[in-house]
XYZ file of C-alpha atoms in Angstrom:
439
model
C -12.602 -7.310 38.943
C -12.975 -8.778 42.403
C -16.343 -9.328 44.084
C -18.097 -6.328 45.585
C -18.782 -6.248 49.295
C -22.416 -6.984 50.183
C -22.309 -4.073 52.605
C -23.171 -0.707 51.018
C -21.316 2.257 52.500
C -21.980 5.890 52.127
C -18.984 8.162 51.607
C -18.959 11.856 51.288
C -15.727 13.550 52.440
C -14.010 11.514 55.081
C -10.963 10.596 57.058
C -9.742 8.295 59.733
C -8.722 8.507 63.363
C -8.447 6.577 66.608
C -10.791 3.707 67.426
C -13.836 4.155 69.585
C -15.786 1.371 71.236
C -19.531 1.775 71.142
C -21.828 -0.748 72.751
C -25.500 -0.637 71.863
C -28.477 -2.449 73.283
C -29.325 -5.677 71.517
C -32.296 -5.507 69.198
C -33.858 -8.599 70.711
C -35.274 -8.405 74.239
C -35.223 -10.916 77.039
C -35.736 -10.777 80.785
C -33.497 -12.415 83.344
C -30.179 -14.172 82.960
C -30.164 -17.391 81.020
C -27.582 -19.946 82.011
C -25.110 -20.408 79.202
C -26.339 -17.398 77.194
C -23.761 -16.026 74.764
C -22.126 -12.689 75.559
C -23.382 -9.702 73.635
C -21.310 -8.567 70.694
C -19.226 -5.457 71.309
C -18.587 -3.191 68.305
C -15.628 -0.838 67.824
C -15.581 1.849 65.108
C -12.569 3.806 63.895
C -12.186 6.792 63.473
C -13.527 7.557 66.920
C -16.876 9.197 67.471
C -16.643 13.001 67.313
C -13.268 13.117 65.566
C -12.626 16.122 63.307
C -10.300 16.784 60.375
C -9.879 13.076 59.871
C -7.392 12.345 57.046
C -9.461 11.072 54.154
C -6.747 8.679 53.031
C -7.176 6.360 56.009
C -9.698 3.510 56.151
C -12.804 3.103 58.235
C -12.584 -0.060 60.327
C -15.317 -1.825 62.268
C -14.439 -4.621 64.708
C -16.655 -6.966 66.695
C -15.872 -8.990 69.812
C -18.067 -11.972 70.720
C -19.799 -11.927 67.374
C -19.802 -11.523 63.602
C -20.418 -8.301 61.683
C -23.600 -8.591 59.618
C -24.082 -5.085 58.227
C -22.159 -1.823 57.817
C -23.451 1.374 56.244
C -21.624 4.653 55.799
C -23.329 7.949 55.013
C -21.250 10.918 53.923
C -23.093 14.213 53.954
C -22.132 17.664 52.724
C -21.929 19.995 55.762
C -24.124 22.489 53.897
C -26.917 19.943 53.884
C -27.207 20.113 50.103
C -27.834 16.956 48.121
C -28.487 13.416 49.247
C -26.030 11.536 51.491
C -23.455 9.501 49.592
C -23.860 5.833 50.488
C -21.568 4.340 47.857
C -18.802 3.169 50.203
C -18.062 -0.526 50.051
C -15.820 -2.669 52.208
C -14.669 -6.204 52.953
C -14.841 -8.582 55.928
C -11.972 -10.711 57.116
C -12.403 -14.487 57.141
C -14.048 -14.762 60.566
C -16.223 -11.690 59.926
C -14.898 -9.921 63.006
C -13.367 -6.957 61.134
C -14.702 -4.863 58.280
C -12.445 -2.441 56.360
C -13.606 0.202 53.891
C -12.396 -0.021 50.321
C -12.274 3.629 49.407
C -10.982 6.966 50.632
C -13.382 9.467 52.176
C -15.037 12.462 50.576
C -13.069 15.555 51.631
C -14.956 17.778 54.074
C -17.887 15.416 54.567
C -19.725 14.546 57.749
C -19.484 10.777 58.036
C -21.823 8.494 59.972
C -21.037 4.800 60.345
C -23.683 2.313 61.477
C -22.676 -1.279 62.200
C -24.569 -4.386 63.276
C -23.060 -7.538 64.779
C -24.622 -10.802 65.916
C -23.498 -13.063 68.769
C -23.611 -16.858 68.827
C -27.273 -16.819 69.914
C -28.281 -14.597 66.994
C -28.729 -11.570 69.255
C -27.975 -8.308 67.452
C -25.996 -5.319 68.650
C -25.966 -2.007 66.762
C -23.461 0.820 67.115
C -22.975 4.176 65.405
C -20.126 6.625 65.155
C -19.761 10.024 63.506
C -16.765 12.107 62.484
C -15.797 14.872 60.055
C -13.319 14.426 57.234
C -10.562 16.904 56.516
C -11.049 19.528 53.806
C -9.189 19.446 50.508
C -7.190 22.641 49.869
C -8.828 25.286 47.679
C -7.576 25.097 44.103
C -6.526 21.466 44.549
C -9.870 19.754 44.088
C -10.198 17.371 41.158
C -13.609 16.988 39.554
C -14.945 15.098 36.567
C -15.543 17.633 33.828
C -17.372 15.400 31.383
C -17.988 11.690 30.974
C -18.877 9.472 28.050
C -22.065 11.425 27.493
C -20.179 14.647 26.790
C -21.782 14.882 23.328
C -25.341 15.294 24.561
C -26.151 11.646 25.238
C -28.016 10.535 28.335
C -28.300 7.353 30.359
C -31.545 6.675 28.490
C -29.668 6.481 25.182
C -28.674 3.100 23.790
C -25.111 2.834 22.527
C -23.304 0.627 20.051
C -21.036 -2.289 20.885
C -17.889 -0.216 20.293
C -18.777 2.541 22.763
C -15.859 3.535 25.020
C -16.064 5.062 28.472
C -14.565 8.555 28.301
C -13.784 10.499 31.478
C -12.512 14.093 31.304
C -11.059 15.842 34.358
C -10.832 19.558 35.093
C -7.204 19.310 36.299
C -4.158 17.283 35.208
C -3.786 13.827 36.751
C -0.260 12.730 37.673
C -1.070 9.660 39.774
C -2.772 7.884 36.908
C -2.556 4.403 38.401
C -4.341 5.517 41.583
C -7.085 7.182 39.585
C -7.449 4.206 37.233
C -7.776 1.903 40.221
C -10.618 4.017 41.601
C -12.689 3.851 38.406
C -14.678 0.628 38.086
C -16.364 -0.612 34.924
C -18.630 -3.646 35.238
C -20.792 -5.398 32.663
C -23.471 -8.049 32.688
C -21.562 -10.129 30.128
C -17.831 -10.989 30.344
C -15.236 -8.683 28.786
C -11.588 -7.786 29.272
C -11.040 -4.034 29.465
C -8.424 -1.447 30.406
C -7.887 2.317 30.679
C -5.633 4.505 28.520
C -4.771 8.173 28.950
C -4.833 10.825 26.256
C -2.966 13.704 27.827
C -3.255 14.264 31.576
C -6.961 15.065 31.673
C -8.689 12.318 29.659
C -9.030 8.634 30.579
C -10.634 6.169 28.151
C -11.790 2.625 28.890
C -12.319 0.123 26.087
C -12.572 -3.621 25.898
C -10.453 -6.160 24.023
C -13.396 -7.108 21.807
C -16.606 -5.196 21.217
C -19.172 -5.291 24.019
C -21.604 -8.184 23.874
C -24.935 -6.694 22.735
C -28.060 -6.148 24.822
C -26.635 -5.484 28.273
C -26.007 -2.731 30.801
C -22.530 -1.426 31.612
C -22.054 0.344 34.950
C -19.314 2.896 35.619
C -18.495 3.722 39.263
C -16.049 6.568 39.846
C -14.786 6.170 43.418
C -12.656 9.293 43.225
C -13.456 11.073 46.497
C -10.303 11.505 48.550
C -8.034 9.940 45.913
C -4.773 11.874 45.512
C -4.806 12.471 41.763
C -1.677 14.641 41.785
C 0.574 16.032 44.495
C -1.854 17.620 46.966
C -4.797 17.370 44.530
C -7.731 15.221 45.640
C -10.920 13.904 44.089
C -14.008 15.595 45.487
C -16.889 13.217 44.877
C -18.024 9.771 43.857
C -20.329 9.291 40.908
C -21.899 6.530 38.860
C -23.640 6.134 35.516
C -24.834 3.358 33.242
C -24.612 2.659 29.510
C -27.239 0.553 27.783
C -25.539 -1.423 25.026
C -28.055 -2.207 22.283
C -27.961 -4.553 19.307
C -24.705 -5.206 17.472
C -24.327 -3.238 14.237
C -20.952 -3.345 12.501
C -20.299 -1.588 9.194
C -17.440 -2.402 6.823
C -16.478 -0.107 3.935
C -13.962 -1.094 1.249
C -12.135 1.770 -0.451
C -11.216 -0.453 -3.414
C -14.613 -1.987 -4.185
C -16.625 1.124 -3.263
C -19.068 -1.058 -1.293
C -20.418 -0.719 2.233
C -21.903 -3.696 4.097
C -23.844 -3.542 7.357
C -23.986 -6.530 9.687
C -26.705 -6.709 12.364
C -26.253 -9.234 15.187
C -23.931 -11.310 13.023
C -25.988 -11.259 9.820
C -25.503 -8.992 6.816
C -28.559 -6.791 6.302
C -27.362 -4.177 3.785
C -24.920 -3.750 0.900
C -24.628 -0.168 -0.389
C -22.653 1.453 -3.215
C -20.525 4.320 -1.877
C -17.861 6.798 -2.891
C -14.966 7.635 -0.551
C -12.309 10.344 -0.573
C -10.483 11.055 -3.809
C -6.714 10.552 -3.849
C -5.903 13.769 -5.737
C -4.771 15.263 -2.419
C -3.702 13.383 0.707
C -6.050 15.461 2.855
C -9.049 14.103 0.914
C -8.254 10.396 1.425
C -10.657 8.691 3.827
C -8.820 7.130 6.767
C -8.640 3.342 7.147
C -9.319 1.687 10.482
C -12.136 1.284 12.961
C -14.145 4.463 13.433
C -17.161 4.864 15.710
C -20.381 6.718 14.984
C -20.294 9.808 17.198
C -23.224 12.084 16.372
C -25.761 12.577 13.593
C -27.631 15.420 11.895
C -30.535 15.421 9.455
C -29.024 18.525 7.798
C -25.409 19.643 8.064
C -23.149 22.281 6.499
C -19.780 21.043 5.296
C -16.873 23.228 4.238
C -13.102 23.147 4.269
C -13.047 26.636 5.743
C -12.455 24.791 9.021
C -9.026 23.975 7.554
C -8.331 27.614 6.718
C -9.436 27.434 3.069
C -11.402 30.565 2.170
C -14.005 31.269 -0.536
C -12.131 31.948 -3.771
C -9.164 29.797 -2.761
C -8.365 26.795 -4.982
C -10.237 23.724 -3.753
C -12.672 25.638 -1.535
C -16.038 23.973 -1.117
C -19.259 24.406 0.845
C -22.027 21.823 0.805
C -25.264 21.283 2.716
C -25.926 17.583 3.144
C -28.634 15.325 4.506
C -28.338 12.432 6.965
C -24.810 13.164 8.165
C -23.330 10.664 10.655
C -19.963 11.745 12.106
C -17.202 9.140 12.487
C -14.163 11.318 13.332
C -13.193 14.726 14.681
C -11.367 15.527 11.434
C -14.613 15.882 9.509
C -15.339 12.406 8.172
C -19.058 11.636 7.863
C -21.295 9.163 6.134
C -23.937 11.269 4.364
C -26.294 11.567 1.423
C -24.749 12.850 -1.818
C -27.443 13.075 -4.468
C -25.020 14.852 -6.826
C -22.483 12.020 -6.858
C -22.972 9.850 -9.931
C -19.987 7.624 -9.140
C -21.363 5.671 -6.172
C -20.021 2.130 -6.302
C -17.605 3.051 -9.117
C -15.010 5.605 -7.994
C -13.860 7.668 -5.020
C -14.632 11.324 -5.654
C -15.476 12.884 -2.270
C -13.475 15.243 -0.048
C -13.003 12.479 2.543
C -16.543 11.575 3.541
C -18.410 8.426 2.608
C -20.972 9.491 -0.012
C -24.217 7.499 -0.185
C -27.511 7.524 -2.051
C -30.161 9.546 -0.231
C -32.353 6.563 0.667
C -29.330 4.534 1.817
C -28.002 7.400 3.934
C -31.448 7.869 5.469
C -31.564 4.207 6.446
C -28.102 4.350 8.009
C -28.984 7.564 9.848
C -32.128 6.011 11.320
C -30.413 2.767 12.326
C -27.225 4.212 13.862
C -26.455 4.354 17.572
C -23.490 6.262 19.030
C -20.581 3.861 19.302
C -21.430 1.650 16.306
C -18.175 0.451 14.664
C -17.456 1.564 11.090
C -14.384 -0.250 9.761
C -12.882 1.341 6.634
C -10.332 -0.671 4.660
C -7.702 -0.281 1.915
C -7.476 3.500 1.628
C -3.744 3.716 2.333
C -4.221 6.377 5.007
C -4.495 5.303 8.661
C -6.976 6.500 11.251
C -5.379 8.191 14.277
C -6.151 6.792 17.739
C -6.987 10.252 19.109
C -9.078 11.369 16.137
C -12.525 11.475 17.709
C -13.222 8.017 19.075
C -10.498 6.237 17.121
C -9.480 4.170 20.131
C -10.037 0.812 18.428
C -7.126 1.310 16.016
C -4.650 0.781 18.869
C -3.765 -2.941 19.140
C -4.999 -4.558 22.344
C -1.539 -5.545 23.629
C -0.395 -1.960 23.213
C -3.586 -0.669 24.842
C -2.991 -2.775 27.960
C 0.689 -1.817 28.017
C -0.217 1.875 27.972
C -2.616 1.479 30.890
C -1.140 2.989 34.052
C -1.974 -0.252 35.886
C -0.529 -2.333 33.059
C -3.229 -4.987 33.167
C -6.773 -5.696 32.038
C -9.855 -6.191 34.197
C -12.646 -8.734 33.871
C -15.681 -6.450 33.752
C -18.116 -9.271 34.530
C -16.768 -9.409 38.096
C -18.048 -6.235 39.767
C -16.103 -5.028 42.732
C -13.085 -3.149 43.838
C -10.159 -4.170 41.688
C -7.942 -1.317 42.796
C -9.373 -0.032 46.058
C -6.629 1.560 48.184
C -7.553 -0.252 51.413
C -8.003 -3.795 50.099
C -5.373 -6.494 49.742
C -7.297 -8.288 47.006
C -5.371 -9.984 44.215
C -6.438 -10.529 40.640
C -5.249 -14.128 40.609
C -7.481 -17.066 41.452
C -6.188 -17.352 45.028
C -6.900 -13.688 45.728
C -10.395 -13.954 44.310
C -11.185 -16.905 46.575
C -9.815 -15.067 49.599
C -11.974 -11.999 48.961
C -15.008 -14.212 48.478
C -14.470 -15.592 51.967
C -13.853 -12.147 53.417
C -17.072 -10.664 52.117
C -19.158 -13.722 52.799
C -20.303 -13.768 49.166
């Protein structure tokens, strides 16, 4: 990702219009004319002050004559007055710092206020402001984020495992997937290559090439306001959340040896006997491939009535288990099975990973959502869309299926796909943006 502008901007529904020139009194004071004094900076802001129904797909531009732009802020406010102003807009300077251009589209229907500061050759400051109103998005054509990664009851205070994906669900189908991908930024404190994939038209998933480095914060910025997600359908707001990646815990389970090993921060800490799914019926075979821990329950009812099998039918079962940790949407769990006398010797379960009670209790206590659980040698493959099975898709294929067709470096926060920037992902483009933003 390319470097982020040092100038925070607030967006809340916006648009663009004609340029207006606003000249403000310099912040510094002085009496009398000084021979050779530099001319005051003159600031121009577009859209013009007082403009209404400004198209939210056009950029905000700030220009300065006789000086360099030193600060730009944008506040986008809901006309109803509800909520705090959105100040998430970012932008970039050109090389001589005389022009600033916003990165992102405006929030539909918002009241936008732009404040800019420029400095002349003598260090004298000039400040200017401009206000305008963005156009409204049509009723029934307003895209919103339905759920995010924390759809399963997690919160930003919850630590996650190193395999945790970013999952974004929308309330309407997205046709312009590349535009939406480009507006969703994922940045991390430690380097990683990552990319988005789509599962249907309403779900976007971001994962990295390798697992996250442990003990860091991952930030997700959804710059969706004003983005045309489908024909005539526009994003309504910007949002942001963080994931706290905890220690690395990676579990490997071998269907053939009936053993389960747990590695913590690169060192093996546990080796458990287990029993996986019996091969008497294909539906009972535990799937091979990387799973992720999704949720956990101290007590949980399990039955194949979810598959349409009724009491009295051949093969029907109902069990109440302890320390159940889900690893797929198809009903695979790691859980205690005090009745199973074949742990470490044979596979006799209905598809779950059976464990001794004490072992299952330890795993339950030590699990974070997003911990990888890699099951091997069962002869039945995990599906990529089965819960959080995203790691079973090879990385080359994952990048190929991204609408943008390329990976991002998440350690470089910024605006990799902003609609108003000309930034490039190659080395030359990165150097150019660095000069533009003054970073």
